Structure formats: structure tokens, C-alpha cells
Amino acid sequence: MAHRLLLYAAAALAVLLIAAAPLLAYDVPDKIVIERPANYEKLNSWVTKVNFTHGAHAIRVSCNQCHHKESDKTLGKFVPCTQCHKSDDPTDESGFYRAWHSDGPPSCLGCHTLMRSKGGKNPVGCTSACHKPR
């Protein structure tokens, strides 16, 4: 019985180490603030920033799930969201707003909705998940 318990503990430790390996390779911030660019006038003005638990997400999701255009040049470096998501038009599929609010992954809302449909408890409401009213 003790051997079996030790084997399970070793297997669990191995899984944790494998899952954490990408985090050990880069300095991954625990929390980041995603700010709506001031000149993006077409976006809702009540949302100015989102406090994002980057570290908690990085443990559960591979980097390229969100950073889907990552390349060897940018891997492990900070690249502002607006570097790729330049448009302030909320209907532009590659714009700043749609990066977070598209129907499927890699957007935040899309991923949370998908995981919730599979029985998860991921928050999907605007003010319960990301946006706290001022």
C-alpha cells in the first residue's frame, strides 16, 4: 500500500513539474493590468482596465493558447496587446475588443464559455469575471 501511495505521489509531482516547465523558462508575471488604450474611442468608456491573473492562467493554459501569434523573436518577451490587435473597431475580428470577446478561443470570453459548457465553473459575466464597475 505504501509503495502504491509513493508511486501516485511521484506521478503527481512529475505532472506538476512538466506543467510548470514553461513557467520556469520565462519570468511570467503573476498579475498584469490590461488597459484600454486612451485613443480607442469606439470602445466602451466604462471599462478602462482589467486586472488579469496571468500567473494562475499560465499554470492551466499553454502560452500559445492566448499568445497565438508567438514567434521565436518574441518568445519570452513582453509584447503589448496592441502590437497585434491594433483596431479600436469592436466589430473588427482582429481588433483589440475582439481579442478578449470573440466567440471561441483564444479570446478570454470564448475560452471561459467553452470551458463552462464542459462543466467548468469559469466566470463569464462581464462584471463577475473581468470588469469591475468604477
Short mmCIF file of N, CA and C in Angstrom, two decimals:
data_model
loop_
_atom_site.label_atom_id
_atom_site.label_comp_id
_atom_site.label_asym_id
_atom_site.label_seq_id
_atom_site.Cartn_x
_atom_site.Cartn_y
_atom_site.Cartn_z
N MET A 1 0.82 -1.19 0.00
CA MET A 1 0.00 0.00 0.00
C MET A 1 0.87 1.26 0.00
N ALA A 2 1.91 1.26 0.81
CA ALA A 2 2.80 2.43 0.89
C ALA A 2 3.51 2.65 -0.44
N HIS A 3 3.87 1.56 -1.13
CA HIS A 3 4.53 1.68 -2.42
C HIS A 3 3.60 2.32 -3.45
N ARG A 4 2.34 1.92 -3.40
CA ARG A 4 1.36 2.48 -4.34
C ARG A 4 1.16 3.98 -4.08
N LEU A 5 1.08 4.37 -2.82
CA LEU A 5 0.92 5.77 -2.46
C LEU A 5 2.14 6.58 -2.91
N LEU A 6 3.31 6.03 -2.71
CA LEU A 6 4.54 6.69 -3.14
C LEU A 6 4.57 6.84 -4.66
N LEU A 7 4.13 5.83 -5.36
CA LEU A 7 4.08 5.88 -6.82
C LEU A 7 3.11 6.97 -7.30
N TYR A 8 1.94 7.06 -6.67
CA TYR A 8 0.97 8.11 -7.03
C TYR A 8 1.54 9.50 -6.74
N ALA A 9 2.20 9.65 -5.62
CA ALA A 9 2.79 10.94 -5.26
C ALA A 9 3.87 11.33 -6.26
N ALA A 10 4.70 10.38 -6.66
CA ALA A 10 5.75 10.65 -7.64
C ALA A 10 5.16 11.02 -8.99
N ALA A 11 4.10 10.34 -9.38
CA ALA A 11 3.43 10.65 -10.65
C ALA A 11 2.83 12.05 -10.62
N ALA A 12 2.21 12.41 -9.50
CA ALA A 12 1.62 13.75 -9.37
C ALA A 12 2.69 14.82 -9.42
N LEU A 13 3.82 14.59 -8.77
CA LEU A 13 4.93 15.53 -8.79
C LEU A 13 5.48 15.68 -10.20
N ALA A 14 5.60 14.59 -10.92
CA ALA A 14 6.09 14.64 -12.30
C ALA A 14 5.17 15.46 -13.18
N VAL A 15 3.87 15.28 -13.03
CA VAL A 15 2.89 16.05 -13.81
C VAL A 15 3.02 17.54 -13.49
N LEU A 16 3.15 17.88 -12.21
CA LEU A 16 3.30 19.28 -11.82
C LEU A 16 4.57 19.89 -12.40
N LEU A 17 5.67 19.17 -12.35
CA LEU A 17 6.92 19.68 -12.89
C LEU A 17 6.85 19.88 -14.40
N ILE A 18 6.23 18.95 -15.09
CA ILE A 18 6.08 19.08 -16.54
C ILE A 18 5.19 20.28 -16.87
N ALA A 19 4.11 20.45 -16.13
CA ALA A 19 3.19 21.56 -16.37
C ALA A 19 3.85 22.90 -16.07
N ALA A 20 4.74 22.94 -15.08
CA ALA A 20 5.38 24.18 -14.68
C ALA A 20 6.63 24.50 -15.47
N ALA A 21 7.13 23.58 -16.27
CA ALA A 21 8.37 23.79 -17.01
C ALA A 21 8.37 25.07 -17.84
N PRO A 22 7.32 25.35 -18.61
CA PRO A 22 7.34 26.60 -19.38
C PRO A 22 7.42 27.84 -18.50
N LEU A 23 6.83 27.78 -17.31
CA LEU A 23 6.88 28.93 -16.41
C LEU A 23 8.28 29.15 -15.87
N LEU A 24 9.02 28.10 -15.69
CA LEU A 24 10.38 28.22 -15.18
C LEU A 24 11.32 28.81 -16.22
N ALA A 25 10.97 28.68 -17.49
CA ALA A 25 11.83 29.16 -18.56
C ALA A 25 11.73 30.67 -18.74
N TYR A 26 10.63 31.28 -18.33
CA TYR A 26 10.42 32.71 -18.52
C TYR A 26 9.97 33.34 -17.22
N ASP A 27 10.21 34.63 -17.12
CA ASP A 27 9.72 35.38 -15.97
C ASP A 27 8.27 35.74 -16.25
N VAL A 28 7.35 34.94 -15.75
CA VAL A 28 5.93 35.12 -16.01
C VAL A 28 5.34 35.94 -14.87
N PRO A 29 4.78 37.11 -15.17
CA PRO A 29 4.19 37.92 -14.10
C PRO A 29 2.95 37.25 -13.51
N ASP A 30 2.79 37.38 -12.21
CA ASP A 30 1.64 36.79 -11.54
C ASP A 30 0.36 37.52 -11.94
N LYS A 31 0.41 38.83 -11.95
CA LYS A 31 -0.75 39.64 -12.32
C LYS A 31 -0.30 40.72 -13.30
N ILE A 32 -1.18 41.02 -14.25
CA ILE A 32 -0.93 42.12 -15.18
C ILE A 32 -2.21 42.94 -15.28
N VAL A 33 -2.05 44.18 -15.70
CA VAL A 33 -3.19 45.06 -15.92
C VAL A 33 -3.29 45.29 -17.43
N ILE A 34 -4.44 44.93 -17.98
CA ILE A 34 -4.70 45.16 -19.40
C ILE A 34 -5.51 46.45 -19.47
N GLU A 35 -4.94 47.47 -20.09
CA GLU A 35 -5.61 48.76 -20.15
C GLU A 35 -6.15 49.05 -21.54
N ARG A 36 -7.34 49.63 -21.56
CA ARG A 36 -7.91 50.07 -22.83
C ARG A 36 -7.12 51.29 -23.28
N PRO A 37 -6.55 51.24 -24.49
CA PRO A 37 -5.80 52.41 -24.96
C PRO A 37 -6.69 53.66 -24.98
N ALA A 38 -6.15 54.76 -24.51
CA ALA A 38 -6.93 56.00 -24.37
C ALA A 38 -7.50 56.49 -25.69
N ASN A 39 -6.79 56.27 -26.77
CA ASN A 39 -7.26 56.78 -28.07
C ASN A 39 -8.24 55.84 -28.76
N TYR A 40 -8.62 54.75 -28.11
CA TYR A 40 -9.57 53.80 -28.71
C TYR A 40 -10.98 54.25 -28.35
N GLU A 41 -11.46 55.26 -29.03
CA GLU A 41 -12.71 55.92 -28.67
C GLU A 41 -13.96 55.10 -28.96
N LYS A 42 -13.87 54.10 -29.84
CA LYS A 42 -15.05 53.31 -30.19
C LYS A 42 -15.39 52.27 -29.11
N LEU A 43 -14.48 52.04 -28.19
CA LEU A 43 -14.72 51.04 -27.15
C LEU A 43 -15.44 51.66 -25.96
N ASN A 44 -16.11 50.84 -25.18
CA ASN A 44 -16.84 51.32 -24.00
C ASN A 44 -15.92 52.12 -23.09
N SER A 45 -16.40 53.27 -22.66
CA SER A 45 -15.57 54.12 -21.80
C SER A 45 -15.60 53.67 -20.34
N TRP A 46 -16.59 52.89 -19.93
CA TRP A 46 -16.65 52.48 -18.52
C TRP A 46 -15.61 51.42 -18.19
N VAL A 47 -15.07 50.77 -19.20
CA VAL A 47 -14.03 49.77 -18.97
C VAL A 47 -12.68 50.41 -19.30
N THR A 48 -11.89 50.66 -18.29
CA THR A 48 -10.58 51.26 -18.53
C THR A 48 -9.45 50.25 -18.36
N LYS A 49 -9.67 49.27 -17.49
CA LYS A 49 -8.61 48.28 -17.28
C LYS A 49 -9.20 46.99 -16.73
N VAL A 50 -8.42 45.93 -16.90
CA VAL A 50 -8.77 44.61 -16.35
C VAL A 50 -7.56 44.11 -15.58
N ASN A 51 -7.75 43.75 -14.33
CA ASN A 51 -6.70 43.13 -13.53
C ASN A 51 -6.74 41.63 -13.83
N PHE A 52 -5.71 41.16 -14.52
CA PHE A 52 -5.70 39.79 -15.04
C PHE A 52 -4.74 38.91 -14.25
N THR A 53 -5.22 37.77 -13.78
CA THR A 53 -4.39 36.83 -13.01
C THR A 53 -3.58 35.97 -13.99
N HIS A 54 -2.56 36.56 -14.55
CA HIS A 54 -1.75 35.93 -15.58
C HIS A 54 -1.09 34.65 -15.08
N GLY A 55 -0.52 34.69 -13.90
CA GLY A 55 0.18 33.52 -13.36
C GLY A 55 -0.75 32.32 -13.19
N ALA A 56 -1.95 32.56 -12.66
CA ALA A 56 -2.91 31.47 -12.47
C ALA A 56 -3.34 30.88 -13.80
N HIS A 57 -3.49 31.72 -14.82
CA HIS A 57 -3.86 31.22 -16.14
C HIS A 57 -2.69 30.48 -16.79
N ALA A 58 -1.48 30.97 -16.58
CA ALA A 58 -0.30 30.36 -17.19
C ALA A 58 -0.06 28.94 -16.68
N ILE A 59 -0.49 28.65 -15.47
CA ILE A 59 -0.34 27.30 -14.93
C ILE A 59 -1.31 26.34 -15.61
N ARG A 60 -2.49 26.84 -15.96
CA ARG A 60 -3.54 25.97 -16.51
C ARG A 60 -3.59 25.91 -18.03
N VAL A 61 -3.04 26.91 -18.70
CA VAL A 61 -3.18 27.02 -20.15
C VAL A 61 -1.80 27.26 -20.76
N SER A 62 -1.51 26.62 -21.88
CA SER A 62 -0.22 26.85 -22.53
C SER A 62 -0.15 28.28 -23.06
N CYS A 63 1.04 28.83 -23.11
CA CYS A 63 1.23 30.23 -23.53
C CYS A 63 0.61 30.52 -24.89
N ASN A 64 0.82 29.59 -25.84
CA ASN A 64 0.34 29.87 -27.20
C ASN A 64 -1.17 29.75 -27.34
N GLN A 65 -1.86 29.36 -26.29
CA GLN A 65 -3.33 29.38 -26.33
C GLN A 65 -3.82 30.82 -26.43
N CYS A 66 -3.18 31.72 -25.72
CA CYS A 66 -3.56 33.14 -25.77
C CYS A 66 -2.62 33.92 -26.69
N HIS A 67 -1.34 33.67 -26.53
CA HIS A 67 -0.33 34.34 -27.37
C HIS A 67 -0.17 33.52 -28.64
N HIS A 68 -1.22 33.47 -29.43
CA HIS A 68 -1.32 32.54 -30.56
C HIS A 68 -0.47 32.93 -31.76
N LYS A 69 0.10 34.12 -31.76
CA LYS A 69 0.98 34.54 -32.86
C LYS A 69 2.43 34.62 -32.41
N GLU A 70 2.74 33.97 -31.32
CA GLU A 70 4.09 33.98 -30.75
C GLU A 70 5.09 33.45 -31.77
N SER A 71 6.26 34.06 -31.80
CA SER A 71 7.32 33.61 -32.71
C SER A 71 8.62 33.47 -31.92
N ASP A 72 9.64 32.94 -32.56
CA ASP A 72 10.94 32.81 -31.90
C ASP A 72 11.49 34.17 -31.48
N LYS A 73 11.15 35.23 -32.22
CA LYS A 73 11.64 36.57 -31.90
C LYS A 73 10.99 37.14 -30.65
N THR A 74 9.73 36.78 -30.41
CA THR A 74 9.00 37.37 -29.28
C THR A 74 8.86 36.44 -28.09
N LEU A 75 9.20 35.18 -28.23
CA LEU A 75 9.01 34.20 -27.17
C LEU A 75 9.71 34.64 -25.88
N GLY A 76 8.96 34.75 -24.81
CA GLY A 76 9.52 35.13 -23.52
C GLY A 76 9.70 36.62 -23.32
N LYS A 77 9.27 37.43 -24.30
CA LYS A 77 9.40 38.89 -24.20
C LYS A 77 8.01 39.50 -24.11
N PHE A 78 7.93 40.65 -23.47
CA PHE A 78 6.65 41.35 -23.38
C PHE A 78 6.33 42.00 -24.71
N VAL A 79 5.17 41.69 -25.24
CA VAL A 79 4.67 42.32 -26.47
C VAL A 79 3.30 42.90 -26.13
N PRO A 80 3.13 44.22 -26.24
CA PRO A 80 1.82 44.81 -25.91
C PRO A 80 0.71 44.23 -26.79
N CYS A 81 -0.46 44.08 -26.21
CA CYS A 81 -1.61 43.53 -26.95
C CYS A 81 -1.86 44.32 -28.23
N THR A 82 -1.68 45.64 -28.14
CA THR A 82 -1.96 46.50 -29.29
C THR A 82 -0.93 46.35 -30.40
N GLN A 83 0.13 45.61 -30.15
CA GLN A 83 1.10 45.34 -31.21
C GLN A 83 0.44 44.54 -32.34
N CYS A 84 -0.44 43.64 -31.98
CA CYS A 84 -1.15 42.83 -32.97
C CYS A 84 -2.60 43.28 -33.13
N HIS A 85 -3.24 43.59 -32.01
CA HIS A 85 -4.66 43.94 -32.01
C HIS A 85 -4.78 45.46 -32.05
N LYS A 86 -4.64 46.02 -33.24
CA LYS A 86 -4.49 47.47 -33.40
C LYS A 86 -5.79 48.25 -33.52
N SER A 87 -6.81 47.66 -34.06
CA SER A 87 -8.05 48.39 -34.36
C SER A 87 -8.89 48.62 -33.10
N ASP A 88 -9.54 49.79 -33.05
CA ASP A 88 -10.47 50.06 -31.95
C ASP A 88 -11.91 49.79 -32.36
N ASP A 89 -12.12 49.23 -33.54
CA ASP A 89 -13.46 48.90 -34.02
C ASP A 89 -13.90 47.58 -33.38
N PRO A 90 -14.95 47.60 -32.55
CA PRO A 90 -15.38 46.38 -31.86
C PRO A 90 -15.83 45.26 -32.79
N THR A 91 -16.14 45.58 -34.03
CA THR A 91 -16.58 44.54 -34.97
C THR A 91 -15.42 43.94 -35.76
N ASP A 92 -14.23 44.52 -35.64
CA ASP A 92 -13.05 44.00 -36.34
C ASP A 92 -12.56 42.74 -35.63
N GLU A 93 -12.60 41.60 -36.32
CA GLU A 93 -12.24 40.31 -35.71
C GLU A 93 -10.82 40.28 -35.15
N SER A 94 -9.91 41.08 -35.70
CA SER A 94 -8.53 41.08 -35.18
C SER A 94 -8.26 42.30 -34.31
N GLY A 95 -9.30 43.06 -33.98
CA GLY A 95 -9.14 44.26 -33.17
C GLY A 95 -8.97 43.98 -31.69
N PHE A 96 -8.71 45.05 -30.95
CA PHE A 96 -8.45 44.98 -29.52
C PHE A 96 -9.62 44.36 -28.76
N TYR A 97 -10.84 44.81 -29.02
CA TYR A 97 -12.02 44.31 -28.31
C TYR A 97 -12.25 42.83 -28.56
N ARG A 98 -12.18 42.41 -29.83
CA ARG A 98 -12.45 41.02 -30.20
C ARG A 98 -11.38 40.06 -29.66
N ALA A 99 -10.19 40.56 -29.36
CA ALA A 99 -9.16 39.70 -28.79
C ALA A 99 -9.63 39.10 -27.46
N TRP A 100 -10.48 39.81 -26.76
CA TRP A 100 -10.97 39.36 -25.45
C TRP A 100 -12.38 38.80 -25.51
N HIS A 101 -13.15 39.19 -26.55
CA HIS A 101 -14.59 38.91 -26.55
C HIS A 101 -15.08 38.10 -27.74
N SER A 102 -14.24 37.40 -28.45
CA SER A 102 -14.69 36.57 -29.58
C SER A 102 -15.46 35.36 -29.06
N ASP A 103 -16.11 34.65 -29.98
CA ASP A 103 -16.94 33.51 -29.60
C ASP A 103 -16.16 32.27 -29.18
N GLY A 104 -14.91 32.17 -29.54
CA GLY A 104 -14.13 30.99 -29.20
C GLY A 104 -12.72 31.35 -28.78
N PRO A 105 -11.96 30.34 -28.36
CA PRO A 105 -10.56 30.59 -28.04
C PRO A 105 -9.86 31.12 -29.28
N PRO A 106 -8.87 31.95 -29.16
CA PRO A 106 -8.11 32.26 -27.95
C PRO A 106 -8.62 33.43 -27.13
N SER A 107 -9.82 33.94 -27.39
CA SER A 107 -10.30 35.07 -26.58
C SER A 107 -10.67 34.60 -25.17
N CYS A 108 -10.60 35.53 -24.22
CA CYS A 108 -10.94 35.22 -22.83
C CYS A 108 -12.38 34.70 -22.72
N LEU A 109 -13.31 35.49 -23.26
CA LEU A 109 -14.72 35.11 -23.17
C LEU A 109 -14.99 33.79 -23.87
N GLY A 110 -14.39 33.60 -25.04
CA GLY A 110 -14.60 32.36 -25.79
C GLY A 110 -14.09 31.14 -25.04
N CYS A 111 -12.92 31.26 -24.44
CA CYS A 111 -12.33 30.14 -23.70
C CYS A 111 -13.15 29.84 -22.44
N HIS A 112 -13.52 30.89 -21.69
CA HIS A 112 -14.32 30.68 -20.49
C HIS A 112 -15.67 30.06 -20.82
N THR A 113 -16.31 30.52 -21.90
CA THR A 113 -17.60 29.97 -22.31
C THR A 113 -17.47 28.51 -22.70
N LEU A 114 -16.42 28.17 -23.44
CA LEU A 114 -16.19 26.79 -23.85
C LEU A 114 -15.98 25.89 -22.63
N MET A 115 -15.14 26.32 -21.69
CA MET A 115 -14.87 25.50 -20.51
C MET A 115 -16.11 25.37 -19.63
N ARG A 116 -16.92 26.42 -19.58
CA ARG A 116 -18.15 26.35 -18.79
C ARG A 116 -19.13 25.36 -19.43
N SER A 117 -19.15 25.31 -20.76
CA SER A 117 -20.06 24.37 -21.44
C SER A 117 -19.65 22.92 -21.19
N LYS A 118 -18.41 22.72 -20.76
CA LYS A 118 -17.93 21.37 -20.44
C LYS A 118 -18.01 21.08 -18.95
N GLY A 119 -18.77 21.90 -18.22
CA GLY A 119 -18.99 21.64 -16.81
C GLY A 119 -18.11 22.44 -15.87
N GLY A 120 -17.28 23.32 -16.39
CA GLY A 120 -16.43 24.14 -15.54
C GLY A 120 -17.22 25.24 -14.84
N LYS A 121 -16.58 25.92 -13.92
CA LYS A 121 -17.24 27.00 -13.19
C LYS A 121 -16.61 28.35 -13.53
N ASN A 122 -16.06 28.46 -14.73
CA ASN A 122 -15.38 29.67 -15.14
C ASN A 122 -16.35 30.85 -15.23
N PRO A 123 -15.98 32.00 -14.66
CA PRO A 123 -16.87 33.15 -14.74
C PRO A 123 -16.99 33.66 -16.17
N VAL A 124 -18.20 34.01 -16.58
CA VAL A 124 -18.42 34.53 -17.92
C VAL A 124 -19.17 35.87 -17.91
N GLY A 125 -19.69 36.29 -16.78
CA GLY A 125 -20.40 37.57 -16.71
C GLY A 125 -19.42 38.73 -16.74
N CYS A 126 -19.82 39.81 -17.38
CA CYS A 126 -18.93 40.96 -17.54
C CYS A 126 -18.36 41.45 -16.21
N THR A 127 -19.24 41.78 -15.26
CA THR A 127 -18.76 42.35 -14.01
C THR A 127 -18.41 41.30 -12.96
N SER A 128 -18.76 40.04 -13.20
CA SER A 128 -18.38 39.00 -12.25
C SER A 128 -17.02 38.40 -12.61
N ALA A 129 -16.62 38.56 -13.85
CA ALA A 129 -15.37 37.94 -14.29
C ALA A 129 -14.24 38.95 -14.38
N CYS A 130 -14.34 39.89 -15.27
CA CYS A 130 -13.20 40.75 -15.59
C CYS A 130 -13.39 42.21 -15.21
N HIS A 131 -14.56 42.74 -15.51
CA HIS A 131 -14.77 44.17 -15.39
C HIS A 131 -15.46 44.52 -14.09
N LYS A 132 -14.77 45.26 -13.26
CA LYS A 132 -15.35 45.73 -12.02
C LYS A 132 -15.78 47.18 -12.25
N PRO A 133 -17.07 47.50 -12.05
CA PRO A 133 -17.52 48.88 -12.27
C PRO A 133 -16.75 49.86 -11.40
N ARG A 134 -16.54 51.04 -11.93
CA ARG A 134 -15.82 52.08 -11.18
C ARG A 134 -16.64 52.62 -10.05
#
